[in-house]
PDB file of C-alpha atoms in Angstrom:
ATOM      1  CA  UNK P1199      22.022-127.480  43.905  1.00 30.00           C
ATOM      2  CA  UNK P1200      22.805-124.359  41.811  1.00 29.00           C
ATOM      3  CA  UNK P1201      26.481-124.742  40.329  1.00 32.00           C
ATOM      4  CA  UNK P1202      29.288-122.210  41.924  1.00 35.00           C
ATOM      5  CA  UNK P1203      29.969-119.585  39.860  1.00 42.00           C
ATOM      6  CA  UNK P1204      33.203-119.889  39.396  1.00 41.00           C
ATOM      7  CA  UNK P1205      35.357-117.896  36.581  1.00 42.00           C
ATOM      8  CA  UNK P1206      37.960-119.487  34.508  1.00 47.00           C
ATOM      9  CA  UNK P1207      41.281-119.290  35.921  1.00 43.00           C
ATOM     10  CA  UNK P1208      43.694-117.219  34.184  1.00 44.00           C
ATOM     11  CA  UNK P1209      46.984-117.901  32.782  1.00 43.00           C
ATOM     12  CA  UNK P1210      48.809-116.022  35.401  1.00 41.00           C
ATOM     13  CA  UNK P1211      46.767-118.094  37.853  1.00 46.00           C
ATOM     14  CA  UNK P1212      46.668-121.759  36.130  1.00 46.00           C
ATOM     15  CA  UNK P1213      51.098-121.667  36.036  1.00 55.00           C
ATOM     16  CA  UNK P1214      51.540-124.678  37.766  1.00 72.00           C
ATOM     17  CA  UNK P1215      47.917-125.197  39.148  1.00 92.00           C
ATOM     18  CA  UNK P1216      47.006-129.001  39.956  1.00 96.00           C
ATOM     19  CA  UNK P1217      43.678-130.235  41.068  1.00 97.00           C
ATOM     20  CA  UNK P1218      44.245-133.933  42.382  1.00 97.00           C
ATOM     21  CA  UNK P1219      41.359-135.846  42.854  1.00 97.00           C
ATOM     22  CA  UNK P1220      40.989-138.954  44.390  1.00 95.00           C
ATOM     23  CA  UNK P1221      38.281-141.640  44.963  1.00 91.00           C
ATOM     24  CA  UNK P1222      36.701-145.246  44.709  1.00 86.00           C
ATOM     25  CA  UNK P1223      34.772-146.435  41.746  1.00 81.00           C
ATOM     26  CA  UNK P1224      30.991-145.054  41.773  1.00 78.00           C
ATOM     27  CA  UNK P1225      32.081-141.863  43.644  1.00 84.00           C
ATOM     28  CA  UNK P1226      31.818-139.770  40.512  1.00 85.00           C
ATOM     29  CA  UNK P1227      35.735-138.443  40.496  1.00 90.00           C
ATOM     30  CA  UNK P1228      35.925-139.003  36.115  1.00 91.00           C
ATOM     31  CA  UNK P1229      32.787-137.327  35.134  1.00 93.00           C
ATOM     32  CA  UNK P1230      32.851-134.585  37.810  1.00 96.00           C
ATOM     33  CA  UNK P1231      36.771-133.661  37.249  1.00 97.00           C
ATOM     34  CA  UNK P1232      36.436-133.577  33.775  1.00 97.00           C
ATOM     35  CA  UNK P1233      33.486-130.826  34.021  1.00 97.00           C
ATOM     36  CA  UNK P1234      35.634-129.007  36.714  1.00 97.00           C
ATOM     37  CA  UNK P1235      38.394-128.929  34.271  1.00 97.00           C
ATOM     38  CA  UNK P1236      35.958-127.476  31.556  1.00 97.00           C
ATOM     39  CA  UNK P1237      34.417-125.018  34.128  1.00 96.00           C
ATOM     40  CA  UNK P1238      37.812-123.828  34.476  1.00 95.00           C
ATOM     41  CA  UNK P1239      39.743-124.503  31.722  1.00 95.00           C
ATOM     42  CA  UNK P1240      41.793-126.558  32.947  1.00 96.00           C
ATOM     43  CA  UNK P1241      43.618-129.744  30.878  1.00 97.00           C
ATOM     44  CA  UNK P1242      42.011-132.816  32.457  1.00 98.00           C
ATOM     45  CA  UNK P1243      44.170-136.491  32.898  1.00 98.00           C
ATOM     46  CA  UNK P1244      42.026-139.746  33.518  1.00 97.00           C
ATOM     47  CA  UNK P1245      44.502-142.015  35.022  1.00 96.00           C
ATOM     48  CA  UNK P1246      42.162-145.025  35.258  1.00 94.00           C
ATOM     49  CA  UNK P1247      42.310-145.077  31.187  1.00 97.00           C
ATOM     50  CA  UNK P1248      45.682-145.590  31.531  1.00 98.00           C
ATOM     51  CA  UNK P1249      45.576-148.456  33.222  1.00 97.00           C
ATOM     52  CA  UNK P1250      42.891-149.623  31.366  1.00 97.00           C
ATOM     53  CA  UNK P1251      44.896-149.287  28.056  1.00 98.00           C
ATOM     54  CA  UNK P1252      47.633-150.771  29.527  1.00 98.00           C
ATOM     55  CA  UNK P1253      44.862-153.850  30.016  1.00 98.00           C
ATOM     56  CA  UNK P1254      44.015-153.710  26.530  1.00 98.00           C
ATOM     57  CA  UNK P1255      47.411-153.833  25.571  1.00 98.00           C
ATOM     58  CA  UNK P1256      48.080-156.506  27.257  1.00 98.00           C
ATOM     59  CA  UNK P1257      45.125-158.336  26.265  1.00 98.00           C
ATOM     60  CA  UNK P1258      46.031-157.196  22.460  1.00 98.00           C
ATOM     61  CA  UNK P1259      49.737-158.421  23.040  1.00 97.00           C
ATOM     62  CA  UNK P1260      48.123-161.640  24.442  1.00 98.00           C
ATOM     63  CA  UNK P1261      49.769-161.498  28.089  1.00 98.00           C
ATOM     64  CA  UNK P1262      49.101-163.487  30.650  1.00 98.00           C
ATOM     65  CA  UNK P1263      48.156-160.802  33.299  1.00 97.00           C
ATOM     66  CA  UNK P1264      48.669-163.313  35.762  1.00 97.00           C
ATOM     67  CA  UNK P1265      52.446-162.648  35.266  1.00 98.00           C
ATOM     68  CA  UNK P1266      53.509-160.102  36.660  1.00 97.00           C
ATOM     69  CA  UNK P1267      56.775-159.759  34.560  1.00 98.00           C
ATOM     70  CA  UNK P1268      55.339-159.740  31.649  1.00 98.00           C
ATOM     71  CA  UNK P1269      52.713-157.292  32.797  1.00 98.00           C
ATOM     72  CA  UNK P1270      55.623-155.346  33.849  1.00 98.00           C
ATOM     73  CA  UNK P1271      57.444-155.907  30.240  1.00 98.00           C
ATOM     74  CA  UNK P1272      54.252-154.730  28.223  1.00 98.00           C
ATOM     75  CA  UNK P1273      54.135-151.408  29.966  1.00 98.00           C
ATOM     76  CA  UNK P1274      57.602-150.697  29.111  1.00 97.00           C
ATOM     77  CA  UNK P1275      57.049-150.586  25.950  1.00 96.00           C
ATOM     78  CA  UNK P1276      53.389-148.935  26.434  1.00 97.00           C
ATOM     79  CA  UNK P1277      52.693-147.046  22.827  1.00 97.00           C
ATOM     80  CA  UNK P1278      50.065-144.763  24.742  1.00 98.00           C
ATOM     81  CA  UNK P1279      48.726-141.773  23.319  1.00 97.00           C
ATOM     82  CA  UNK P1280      46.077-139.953  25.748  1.00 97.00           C
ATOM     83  CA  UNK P1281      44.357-136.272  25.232  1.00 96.00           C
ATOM     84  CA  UNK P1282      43.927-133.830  27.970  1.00 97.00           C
ATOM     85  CA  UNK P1283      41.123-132.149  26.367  1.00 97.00           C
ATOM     86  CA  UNK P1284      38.054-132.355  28.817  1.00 97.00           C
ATOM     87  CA  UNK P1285      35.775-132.654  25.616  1.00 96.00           C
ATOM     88  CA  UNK P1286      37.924-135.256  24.025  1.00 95.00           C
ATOM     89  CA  UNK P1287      39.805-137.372  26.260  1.00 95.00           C
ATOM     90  CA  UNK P1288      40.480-139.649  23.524  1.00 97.00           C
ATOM     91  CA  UNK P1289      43.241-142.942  24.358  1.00 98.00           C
ATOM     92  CA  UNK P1290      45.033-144.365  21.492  1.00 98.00           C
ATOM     93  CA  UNK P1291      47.742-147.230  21.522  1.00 98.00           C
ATOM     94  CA  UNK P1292      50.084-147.861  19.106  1.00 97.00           C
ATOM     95  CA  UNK P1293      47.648-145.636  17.185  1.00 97.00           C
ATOM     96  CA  UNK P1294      44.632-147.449  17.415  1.00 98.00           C
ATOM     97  CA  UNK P1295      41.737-145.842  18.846  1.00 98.00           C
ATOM     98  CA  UNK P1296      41.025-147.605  22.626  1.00 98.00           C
ATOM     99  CA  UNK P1297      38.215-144.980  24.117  1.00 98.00           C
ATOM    100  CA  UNK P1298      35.967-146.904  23.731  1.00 97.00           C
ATOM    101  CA  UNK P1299      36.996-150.090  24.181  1.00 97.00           C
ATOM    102  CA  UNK P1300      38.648-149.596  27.415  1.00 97.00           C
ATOM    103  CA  UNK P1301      35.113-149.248  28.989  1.00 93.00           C
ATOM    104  CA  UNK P1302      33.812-152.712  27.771  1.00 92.00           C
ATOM    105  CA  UNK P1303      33.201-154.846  30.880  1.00 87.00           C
ATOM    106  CA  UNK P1304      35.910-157.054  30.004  1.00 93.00           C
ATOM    107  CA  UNK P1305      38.197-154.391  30.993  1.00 94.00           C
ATOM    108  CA  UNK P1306      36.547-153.512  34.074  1.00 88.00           C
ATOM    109  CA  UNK P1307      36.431-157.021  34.984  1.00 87.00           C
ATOM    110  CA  UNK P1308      40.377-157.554  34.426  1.00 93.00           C
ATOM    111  CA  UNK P1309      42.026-153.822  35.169  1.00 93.00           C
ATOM    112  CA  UNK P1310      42.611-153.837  38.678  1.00 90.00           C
ATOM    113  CA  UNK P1311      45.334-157.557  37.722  1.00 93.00           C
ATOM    114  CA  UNK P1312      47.127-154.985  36.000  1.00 96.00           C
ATOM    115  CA  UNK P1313      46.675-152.384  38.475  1.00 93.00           C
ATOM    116  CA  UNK P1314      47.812-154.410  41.248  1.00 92.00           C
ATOM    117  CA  UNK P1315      51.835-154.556  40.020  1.00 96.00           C
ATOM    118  CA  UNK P1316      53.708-152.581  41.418  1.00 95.00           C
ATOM    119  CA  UNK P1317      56.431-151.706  39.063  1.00 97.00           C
ATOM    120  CA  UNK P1318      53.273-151.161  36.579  1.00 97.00           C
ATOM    121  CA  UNK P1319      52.502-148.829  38.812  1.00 96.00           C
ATOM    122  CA  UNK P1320      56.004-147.145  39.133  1.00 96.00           C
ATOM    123  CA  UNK P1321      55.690-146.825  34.862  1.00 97.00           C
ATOM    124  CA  UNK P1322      52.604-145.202  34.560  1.00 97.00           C
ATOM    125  CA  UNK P1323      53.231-142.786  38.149  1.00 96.00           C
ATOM    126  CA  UNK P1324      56.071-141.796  36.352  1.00 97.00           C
ATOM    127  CA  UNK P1325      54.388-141.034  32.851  1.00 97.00           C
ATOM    128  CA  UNK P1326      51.387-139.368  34.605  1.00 97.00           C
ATOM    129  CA  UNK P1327      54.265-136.931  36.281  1.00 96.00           C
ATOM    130  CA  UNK P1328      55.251-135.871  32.720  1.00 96.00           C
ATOM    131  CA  UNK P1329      51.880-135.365  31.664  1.00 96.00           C
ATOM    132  CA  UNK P1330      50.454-133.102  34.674  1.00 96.00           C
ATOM    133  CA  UNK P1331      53.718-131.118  34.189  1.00 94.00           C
ATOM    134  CA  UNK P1332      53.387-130.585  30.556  1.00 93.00           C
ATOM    135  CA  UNK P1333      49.748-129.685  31.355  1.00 91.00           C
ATOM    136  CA  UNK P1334      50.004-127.578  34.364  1.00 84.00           C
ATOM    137  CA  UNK P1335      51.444-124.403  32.578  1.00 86.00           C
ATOM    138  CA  UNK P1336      47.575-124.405  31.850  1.00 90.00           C
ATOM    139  CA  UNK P1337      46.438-125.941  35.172  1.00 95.00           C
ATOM    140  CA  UNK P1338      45.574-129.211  35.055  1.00 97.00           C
ATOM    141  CA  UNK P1339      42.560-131.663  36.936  1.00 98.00           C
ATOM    142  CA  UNK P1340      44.827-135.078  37.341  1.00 98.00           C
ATOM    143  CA  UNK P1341      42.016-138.329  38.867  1.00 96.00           C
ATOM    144  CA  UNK P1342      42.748-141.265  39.926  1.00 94.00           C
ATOM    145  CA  UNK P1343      43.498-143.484  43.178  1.00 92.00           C
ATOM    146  CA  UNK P1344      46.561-142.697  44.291  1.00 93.00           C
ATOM    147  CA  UNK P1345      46.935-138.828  42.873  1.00 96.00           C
ATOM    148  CA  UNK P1346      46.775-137.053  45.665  1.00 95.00           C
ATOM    149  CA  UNK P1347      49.318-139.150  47.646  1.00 94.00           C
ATOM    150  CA  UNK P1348      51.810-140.463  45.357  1.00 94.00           C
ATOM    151  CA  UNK P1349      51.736-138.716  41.386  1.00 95.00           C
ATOM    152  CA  UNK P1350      51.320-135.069  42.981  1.00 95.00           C
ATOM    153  CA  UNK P1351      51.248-134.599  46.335  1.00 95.00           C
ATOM    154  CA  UNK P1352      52.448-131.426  45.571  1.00 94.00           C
ATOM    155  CA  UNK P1353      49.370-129.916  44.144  1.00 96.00           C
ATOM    156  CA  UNK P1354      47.798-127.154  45.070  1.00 95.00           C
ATOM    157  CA  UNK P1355      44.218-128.774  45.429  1.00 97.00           C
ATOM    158  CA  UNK P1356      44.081-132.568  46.830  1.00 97.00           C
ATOM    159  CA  UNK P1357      40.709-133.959  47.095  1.00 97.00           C
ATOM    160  CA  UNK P1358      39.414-137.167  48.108  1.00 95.00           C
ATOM    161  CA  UNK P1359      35.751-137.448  46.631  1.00 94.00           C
ATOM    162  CA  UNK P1360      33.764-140.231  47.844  1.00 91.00           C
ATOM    163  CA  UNK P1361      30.225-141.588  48.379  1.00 88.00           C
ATOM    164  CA  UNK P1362      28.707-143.902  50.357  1.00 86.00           C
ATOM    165  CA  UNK P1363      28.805-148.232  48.960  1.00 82.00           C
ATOM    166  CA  UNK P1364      24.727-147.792  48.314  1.00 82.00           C
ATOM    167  CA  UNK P1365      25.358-144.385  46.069  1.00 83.00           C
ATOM    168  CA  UNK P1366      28.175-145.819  44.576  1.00 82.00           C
ATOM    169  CA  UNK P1367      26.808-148.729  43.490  1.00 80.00           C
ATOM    170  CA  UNK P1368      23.541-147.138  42.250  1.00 75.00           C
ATOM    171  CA  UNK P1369      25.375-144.708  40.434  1.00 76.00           C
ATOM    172  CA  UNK P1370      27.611-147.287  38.462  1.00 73.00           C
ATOM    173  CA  UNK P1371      24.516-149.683  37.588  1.00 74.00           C
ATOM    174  CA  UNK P1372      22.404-147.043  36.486  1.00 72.00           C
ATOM    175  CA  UNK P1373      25.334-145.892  34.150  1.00 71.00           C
ATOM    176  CA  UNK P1374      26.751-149.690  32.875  1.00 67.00           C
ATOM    177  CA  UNK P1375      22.485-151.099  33.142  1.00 67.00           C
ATOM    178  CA  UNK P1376      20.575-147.799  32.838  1.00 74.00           C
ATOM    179  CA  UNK P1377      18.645-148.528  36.655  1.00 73.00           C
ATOM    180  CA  UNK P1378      19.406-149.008  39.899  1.00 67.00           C
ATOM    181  CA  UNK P1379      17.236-151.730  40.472  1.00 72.00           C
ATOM    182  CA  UNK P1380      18.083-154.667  43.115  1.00 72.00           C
ATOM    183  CA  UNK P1381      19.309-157.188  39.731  1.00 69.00           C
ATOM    184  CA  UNK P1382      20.926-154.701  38.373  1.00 68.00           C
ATOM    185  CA  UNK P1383      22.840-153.369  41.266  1.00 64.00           C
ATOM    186  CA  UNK P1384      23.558-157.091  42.435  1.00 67.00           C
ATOM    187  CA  UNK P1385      25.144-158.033  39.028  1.00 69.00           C
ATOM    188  CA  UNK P1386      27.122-154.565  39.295  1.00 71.00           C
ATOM    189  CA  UNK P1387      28.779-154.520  42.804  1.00 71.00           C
ATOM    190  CA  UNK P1388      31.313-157.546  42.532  1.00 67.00           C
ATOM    191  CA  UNK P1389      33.062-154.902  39.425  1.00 69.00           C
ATOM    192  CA  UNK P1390      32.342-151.732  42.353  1.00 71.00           C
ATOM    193  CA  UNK P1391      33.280-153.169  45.343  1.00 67.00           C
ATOM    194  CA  UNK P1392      35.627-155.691  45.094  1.00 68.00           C
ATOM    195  CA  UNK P1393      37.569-153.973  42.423  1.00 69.00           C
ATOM    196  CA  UNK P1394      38.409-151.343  45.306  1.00 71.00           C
ATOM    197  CA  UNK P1395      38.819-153.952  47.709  1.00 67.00           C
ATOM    198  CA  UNK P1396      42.216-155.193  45.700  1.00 66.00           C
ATOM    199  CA  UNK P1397      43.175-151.409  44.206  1.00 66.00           C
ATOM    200  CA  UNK P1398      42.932-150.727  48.123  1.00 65.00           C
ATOM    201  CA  UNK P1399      46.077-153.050  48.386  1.00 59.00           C
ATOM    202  CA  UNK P1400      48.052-151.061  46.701  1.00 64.00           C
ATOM    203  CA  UNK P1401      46.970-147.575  46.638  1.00 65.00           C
ATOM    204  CA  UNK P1402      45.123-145.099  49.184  1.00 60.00           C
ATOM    205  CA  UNK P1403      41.728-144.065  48.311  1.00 65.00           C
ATOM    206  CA  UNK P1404      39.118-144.891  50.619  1.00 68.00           C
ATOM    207  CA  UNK P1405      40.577-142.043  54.129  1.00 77.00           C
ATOM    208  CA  UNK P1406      41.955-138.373  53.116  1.00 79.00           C
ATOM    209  CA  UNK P1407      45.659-138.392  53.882  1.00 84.00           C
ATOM    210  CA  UNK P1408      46.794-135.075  55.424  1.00 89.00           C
ATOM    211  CA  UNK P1409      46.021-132.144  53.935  1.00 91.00           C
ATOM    212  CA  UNK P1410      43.376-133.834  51.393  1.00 95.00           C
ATOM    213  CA  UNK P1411      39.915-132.485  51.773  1.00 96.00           C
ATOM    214  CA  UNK P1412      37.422-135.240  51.279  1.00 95.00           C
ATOM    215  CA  UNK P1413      34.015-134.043  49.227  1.00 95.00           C
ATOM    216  CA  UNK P1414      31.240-136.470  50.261  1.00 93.00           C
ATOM    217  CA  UNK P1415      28.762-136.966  47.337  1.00 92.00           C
ATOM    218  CA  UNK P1416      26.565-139.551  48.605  1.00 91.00           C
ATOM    219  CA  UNK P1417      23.765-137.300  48.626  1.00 90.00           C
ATOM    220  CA  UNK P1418      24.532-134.657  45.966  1.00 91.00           C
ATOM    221  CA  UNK P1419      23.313-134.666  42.210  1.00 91.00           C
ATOM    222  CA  UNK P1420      25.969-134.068  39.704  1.00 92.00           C
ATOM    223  CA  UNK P1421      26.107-130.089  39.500  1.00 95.00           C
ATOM    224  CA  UNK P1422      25.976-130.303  42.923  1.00 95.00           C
ATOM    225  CA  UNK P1423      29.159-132.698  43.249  1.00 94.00           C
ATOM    226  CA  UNK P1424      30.605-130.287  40.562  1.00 97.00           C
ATOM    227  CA  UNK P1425      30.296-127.012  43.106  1.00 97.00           C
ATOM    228  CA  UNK P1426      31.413-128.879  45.449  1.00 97.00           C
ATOM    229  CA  UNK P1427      35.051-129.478  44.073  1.00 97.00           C
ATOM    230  CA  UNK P1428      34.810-125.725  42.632  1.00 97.00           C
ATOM    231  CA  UNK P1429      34.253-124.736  45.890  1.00 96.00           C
ATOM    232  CA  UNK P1430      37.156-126.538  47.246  1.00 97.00           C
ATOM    233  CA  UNK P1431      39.471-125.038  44.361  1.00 96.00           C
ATOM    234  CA  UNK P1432      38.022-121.395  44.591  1.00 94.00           C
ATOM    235  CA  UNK P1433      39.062-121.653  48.650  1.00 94.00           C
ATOM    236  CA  UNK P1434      42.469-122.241  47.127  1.00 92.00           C
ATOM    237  CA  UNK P1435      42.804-119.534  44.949  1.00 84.00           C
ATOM    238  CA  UNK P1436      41.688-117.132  47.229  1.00 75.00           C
TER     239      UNK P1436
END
């Protein structure tokens, strides 16, 4: 599907302009938002790597993520940088360089411990409110699992972008294993689908609250998932 040709917004447009966009793992909500943010020039907040820093920081810190008050302690004291550039998203904490790091599987495997507390979750809501209002005098593309409902239900584009189990769990073995065959997706869908299954517990992803417009991407390539969401934000603009 050809991509919408949509312009950059302009500064008189982007004051205050949020795109909140939420979804379950495999749906495509990082990789797509970030290219909707470059398509429009937009600042661009992943607020899974924050929770996955927080992981590593705890991990680092040697915390038992099992306790929740010390979980809770950790990301008090959370030395996070994180960029908003869509073409370098780069996460540091306490100045050491965590991009890549917070996508080894160990992380995946052990995030959604850390996820699961809710004062953790008051912390970083709050934090992520800072950020998409520091970034929104640019307009800002904000992703995560609870953006839409709980960090800025406010904004002026709320998305829920989702995909089918099968898609989702193709998608997310052919990116960790490079295929999508039956091993491969078998070895990936305890990380997929039961990592939503406890993130559901505590935050709303999986049924559009009011006024959220879900974008279905089970059977849509990447540009296609990409004008999709454009779509969604040029009906907004107009």
């Amino acid at each position: 599907m050809p991509q919408t040709d949509v312009p950059p917004v302009t500064d008189s447009d982007a004051r205050g302009f949020v795109v909140a966009i939420d979804g379950p793992s495999g749906s495509g909500k990082s990789s797509v938002s970030k290219a909707v943010a470059r398509r429009l020039g937009f600042r661009f907040l992943d607020t899974g790597a924050m929770y996955r820093a927080l992981t590593w920081w705890c991990r680092h810190l040697g915390v038992d993520l099992a306790d929740e008050d010390a979980v809770t302690a950790a990301a008090r004291r959370f030395p996070l940088e994180i960029g908003t550039d869509p073409d370098r998203p780069d996460v540091h904490v306490d100045g050491i360089d965590v991009t890549a790091s917070i996508r080894e599987p160990v992380i995946s495997q052990q995030v959604s411990a850390v996820a699961a507390v809710l004062p953790v979750r008051t912390i970083l809501g709050e934090l992520q409110r800072r950020i998409i209002a520091a970034s929104a005098a640019t307009g800002v593309v904000a992703e995560g699992r609870d953006i839409t409902t709980v960090v800025a239900p406010d904004a002026r584009v709320r998305i829920l972008l989702t995909a089918s189990p099968e898609a989702r769990l193709a998608r997310r073995s052919t990116e960790l294993h490079g295929t999508a065959d039956a091993a491969s997706v078998a070895a990936t869908r305890a990380q997929v689908l039961d990592r939503d299954r406890v993130d559901s517990a505590v935050a709303s992803f999986t049924v559009a609250a009011d006024g959220v417009t879900t974008v279905d991407t089970s059977h849509l390539d990447f540009d296609g998932s990409v004008a999709a969401v454009l779509q969604v934000v040029e009906a907004a603009r107009g």
